[in-house]
Coordinates of N, CA and C in Angstrom, one line a residue:
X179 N -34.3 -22.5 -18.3 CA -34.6 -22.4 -19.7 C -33.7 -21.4 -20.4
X180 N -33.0 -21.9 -21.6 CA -32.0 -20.9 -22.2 C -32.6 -20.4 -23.4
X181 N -32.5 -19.0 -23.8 CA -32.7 -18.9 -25.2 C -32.7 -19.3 -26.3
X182 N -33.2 -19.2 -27.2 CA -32.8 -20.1 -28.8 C -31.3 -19.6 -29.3
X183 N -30.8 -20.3 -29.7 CA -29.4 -19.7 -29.6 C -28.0 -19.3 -28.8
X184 N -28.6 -20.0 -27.4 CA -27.5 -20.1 -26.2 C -27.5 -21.0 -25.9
X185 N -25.8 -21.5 -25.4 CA -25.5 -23.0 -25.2 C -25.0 -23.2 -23.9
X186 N -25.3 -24.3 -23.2 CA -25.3 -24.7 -22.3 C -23.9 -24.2 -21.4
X187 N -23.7 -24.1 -20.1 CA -22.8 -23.6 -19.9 C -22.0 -25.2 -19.6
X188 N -20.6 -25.3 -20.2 CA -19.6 -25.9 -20.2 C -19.6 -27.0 -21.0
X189 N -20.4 -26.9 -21.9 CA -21.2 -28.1 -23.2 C -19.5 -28.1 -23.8
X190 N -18.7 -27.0 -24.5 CA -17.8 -27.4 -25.3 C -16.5 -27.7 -24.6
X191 N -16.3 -27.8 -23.3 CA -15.7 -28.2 -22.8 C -15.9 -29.6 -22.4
X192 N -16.9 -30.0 -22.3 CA -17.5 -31.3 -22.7 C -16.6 -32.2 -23.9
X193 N -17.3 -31.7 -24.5 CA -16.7 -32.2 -26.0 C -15.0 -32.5 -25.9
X194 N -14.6 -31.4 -26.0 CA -12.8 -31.3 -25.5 C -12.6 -32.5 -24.8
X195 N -12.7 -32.2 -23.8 CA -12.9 -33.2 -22.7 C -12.6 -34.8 -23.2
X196 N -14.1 -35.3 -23.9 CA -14.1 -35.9 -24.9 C -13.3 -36.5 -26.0
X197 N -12.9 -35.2 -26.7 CA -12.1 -35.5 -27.4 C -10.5 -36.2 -27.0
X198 N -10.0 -35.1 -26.2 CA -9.1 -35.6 -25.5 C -8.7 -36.8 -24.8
X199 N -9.7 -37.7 -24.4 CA -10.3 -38.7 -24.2 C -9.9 -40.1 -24.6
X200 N -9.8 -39.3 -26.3 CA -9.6 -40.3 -27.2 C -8.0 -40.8 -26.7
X201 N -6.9 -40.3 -26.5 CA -5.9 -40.9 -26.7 C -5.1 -40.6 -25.1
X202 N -5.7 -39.9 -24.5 CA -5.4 -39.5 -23.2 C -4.7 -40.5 -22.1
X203 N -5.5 -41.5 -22.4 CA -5.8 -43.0 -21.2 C -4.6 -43.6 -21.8
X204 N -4.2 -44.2 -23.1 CA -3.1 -44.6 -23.6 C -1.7 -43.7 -23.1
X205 N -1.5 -42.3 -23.2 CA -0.3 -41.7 -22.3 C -0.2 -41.3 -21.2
X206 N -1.3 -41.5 -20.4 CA -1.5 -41.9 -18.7 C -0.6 -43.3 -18.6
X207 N -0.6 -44.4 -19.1 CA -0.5 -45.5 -19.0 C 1.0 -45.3 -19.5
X208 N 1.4 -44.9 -20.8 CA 3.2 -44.9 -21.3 C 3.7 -44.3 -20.0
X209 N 3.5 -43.1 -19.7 CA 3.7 -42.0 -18.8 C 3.7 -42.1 -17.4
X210 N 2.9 -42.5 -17.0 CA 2.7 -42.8 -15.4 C 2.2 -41.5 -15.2
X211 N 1.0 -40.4 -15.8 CA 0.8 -39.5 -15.7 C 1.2 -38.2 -15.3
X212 N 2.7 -38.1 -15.1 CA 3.6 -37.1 -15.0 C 3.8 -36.4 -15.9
X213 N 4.8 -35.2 -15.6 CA 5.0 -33.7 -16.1 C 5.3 -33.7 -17.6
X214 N 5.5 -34.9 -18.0 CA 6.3 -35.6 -19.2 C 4.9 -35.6 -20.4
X215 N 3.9 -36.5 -19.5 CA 3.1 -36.6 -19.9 C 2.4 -35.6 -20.5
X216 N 2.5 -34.1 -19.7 CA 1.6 -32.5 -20.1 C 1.9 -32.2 -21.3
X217 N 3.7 -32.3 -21.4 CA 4.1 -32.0 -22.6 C 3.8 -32.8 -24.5
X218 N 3.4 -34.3 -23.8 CA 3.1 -34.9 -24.9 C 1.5 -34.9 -25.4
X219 N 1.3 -34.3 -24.2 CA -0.6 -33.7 -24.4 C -0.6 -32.7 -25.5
X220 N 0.1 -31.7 -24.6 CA 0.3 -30.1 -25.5 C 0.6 -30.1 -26.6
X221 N 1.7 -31.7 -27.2 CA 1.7 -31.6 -29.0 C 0.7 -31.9 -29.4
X222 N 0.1 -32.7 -29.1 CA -1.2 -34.0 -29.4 C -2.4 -32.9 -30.4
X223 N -2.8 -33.4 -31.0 CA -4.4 -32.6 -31.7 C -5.6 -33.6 -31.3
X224 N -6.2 -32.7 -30.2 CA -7.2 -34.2 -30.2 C -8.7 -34.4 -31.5
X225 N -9.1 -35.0 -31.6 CA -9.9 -35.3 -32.9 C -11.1 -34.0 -32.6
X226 N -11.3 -33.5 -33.7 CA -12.2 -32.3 -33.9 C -13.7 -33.0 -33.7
X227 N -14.5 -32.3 -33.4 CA -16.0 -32.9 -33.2 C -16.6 -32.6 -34.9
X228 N -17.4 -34.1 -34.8 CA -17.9 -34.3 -36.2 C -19.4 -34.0 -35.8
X229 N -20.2 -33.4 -37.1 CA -21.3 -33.1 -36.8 C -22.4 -33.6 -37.8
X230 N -23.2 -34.8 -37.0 CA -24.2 -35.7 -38.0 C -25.6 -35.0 -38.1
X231 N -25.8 -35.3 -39.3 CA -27.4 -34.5 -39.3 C -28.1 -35.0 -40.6
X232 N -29.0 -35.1 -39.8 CA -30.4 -35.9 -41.0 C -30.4 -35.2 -42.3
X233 N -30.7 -34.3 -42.1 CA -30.8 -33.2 -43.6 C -29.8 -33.2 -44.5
X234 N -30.7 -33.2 -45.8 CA -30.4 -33.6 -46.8 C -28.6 -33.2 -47.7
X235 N -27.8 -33.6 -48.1 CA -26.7 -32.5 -48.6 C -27.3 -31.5 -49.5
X236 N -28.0 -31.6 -50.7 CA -28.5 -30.6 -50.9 C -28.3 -29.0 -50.2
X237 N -29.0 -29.3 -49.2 CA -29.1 -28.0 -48.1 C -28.0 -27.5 -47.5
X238 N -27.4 -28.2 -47.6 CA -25.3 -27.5 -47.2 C -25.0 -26.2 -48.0
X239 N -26.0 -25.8 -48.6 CA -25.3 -24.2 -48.8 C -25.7 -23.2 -48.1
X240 N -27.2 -23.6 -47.8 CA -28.0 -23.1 -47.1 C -27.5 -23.1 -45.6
X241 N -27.3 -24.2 -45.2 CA -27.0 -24.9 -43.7 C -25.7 -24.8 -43.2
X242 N -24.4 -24.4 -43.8 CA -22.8 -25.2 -43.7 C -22.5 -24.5 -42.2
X243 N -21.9 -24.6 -41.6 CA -21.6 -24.1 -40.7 C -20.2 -23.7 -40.8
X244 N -20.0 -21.9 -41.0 CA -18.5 -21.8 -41.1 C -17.6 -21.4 -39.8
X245 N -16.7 -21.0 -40.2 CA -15.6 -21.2 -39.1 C -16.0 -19.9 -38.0
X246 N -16.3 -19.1 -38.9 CA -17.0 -18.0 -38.4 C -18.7 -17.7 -37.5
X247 N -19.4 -19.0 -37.4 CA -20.3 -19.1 -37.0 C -20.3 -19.1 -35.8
X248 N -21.6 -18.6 -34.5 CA -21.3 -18.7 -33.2 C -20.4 -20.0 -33.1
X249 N -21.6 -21.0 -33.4 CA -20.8 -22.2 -32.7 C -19.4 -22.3 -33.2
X250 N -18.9 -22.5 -34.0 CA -17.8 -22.7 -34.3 C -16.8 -21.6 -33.3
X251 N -16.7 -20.5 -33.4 CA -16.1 -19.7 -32.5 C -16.0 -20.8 -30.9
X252 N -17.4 -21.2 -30.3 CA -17.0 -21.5 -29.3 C -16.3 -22.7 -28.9
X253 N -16.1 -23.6 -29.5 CA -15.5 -24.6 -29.9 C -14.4 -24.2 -30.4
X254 N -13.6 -23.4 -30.8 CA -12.5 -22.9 -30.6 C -11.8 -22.1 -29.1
X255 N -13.0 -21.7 -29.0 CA -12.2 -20.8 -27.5 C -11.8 -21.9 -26.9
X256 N -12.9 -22.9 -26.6 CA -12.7 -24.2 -25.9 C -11.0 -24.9 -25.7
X257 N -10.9 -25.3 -26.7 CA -9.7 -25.7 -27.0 C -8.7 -24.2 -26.8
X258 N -8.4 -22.9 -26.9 CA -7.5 -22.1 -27.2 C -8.0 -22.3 -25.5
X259 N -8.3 -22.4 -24.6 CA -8.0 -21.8 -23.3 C -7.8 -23.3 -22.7
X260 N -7.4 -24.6 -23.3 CA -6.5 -25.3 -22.9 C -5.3 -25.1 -23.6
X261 N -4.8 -24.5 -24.3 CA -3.5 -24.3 -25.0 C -3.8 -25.5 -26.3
X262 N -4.9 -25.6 -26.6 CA -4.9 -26.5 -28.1 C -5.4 -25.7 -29.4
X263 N -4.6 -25.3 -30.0 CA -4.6 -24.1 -31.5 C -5.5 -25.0 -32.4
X264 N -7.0 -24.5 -33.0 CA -7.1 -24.8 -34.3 C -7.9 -25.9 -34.1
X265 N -8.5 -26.5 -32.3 CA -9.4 -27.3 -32.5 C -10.9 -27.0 -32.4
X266 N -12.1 -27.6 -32.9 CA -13.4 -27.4 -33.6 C -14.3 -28.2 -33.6
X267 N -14.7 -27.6 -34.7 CA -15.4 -28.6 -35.8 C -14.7 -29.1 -36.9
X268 N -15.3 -30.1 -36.9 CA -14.6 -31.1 -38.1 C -15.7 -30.8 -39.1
X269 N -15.9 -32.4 -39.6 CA -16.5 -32.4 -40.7 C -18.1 -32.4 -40.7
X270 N -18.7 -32.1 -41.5 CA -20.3 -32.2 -41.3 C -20.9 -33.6 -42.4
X271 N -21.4 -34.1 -41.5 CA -22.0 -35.4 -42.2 C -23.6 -35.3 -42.5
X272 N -23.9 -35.4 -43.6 CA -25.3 -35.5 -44.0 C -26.3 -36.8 -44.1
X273 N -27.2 -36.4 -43.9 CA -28.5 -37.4 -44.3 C -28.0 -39.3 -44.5

């Protein structure tokens, strides 16, 4: 059982993972997954995680999640300890 406010261990690496995902299998395949391939990773941005939620827009002032928020920090480590700068959260989608 975790506390309210602690996340699972290796959840945003998950996500990464994930994200990475997205275009990964396409330069396995140009590449033949070689050394060539690391480098065209390491420019790559892979798509930031979007975050859907029932609640209302209204409440986004109340609710927004900034960059500065736990989560958001960890979702950056995530990515900064693969060598990817600047990846997160994306956009927040309402109701």
């Amino acid at each position: 059982q975790y506390e309210r406010g602690d996340f699972y261990p290796g959840v945003f690496q998950f996500y990464l993972e994930m994200s990475i995902s997205s275009f990964e299998d396409a330069l396995f395949m140009e590449n033949d997954g070689g050394p060539e391939m690391r480098k065209i990773l390491k420019n790559c941005s892979p798509p930031k995680v979007s975050v859907l939620t029932a609640r209302a827009e209204e409440f986004k002032i109340a609710l927004e999640l900034k960059s500065s928020s736990k989560l958001a920090k960890a979702f950056r480590q995530a990515g900064e300890r693969m060598g990817i700068e600047d990846w997160g959260l994306g956009p927040v989608l309402y109701g």
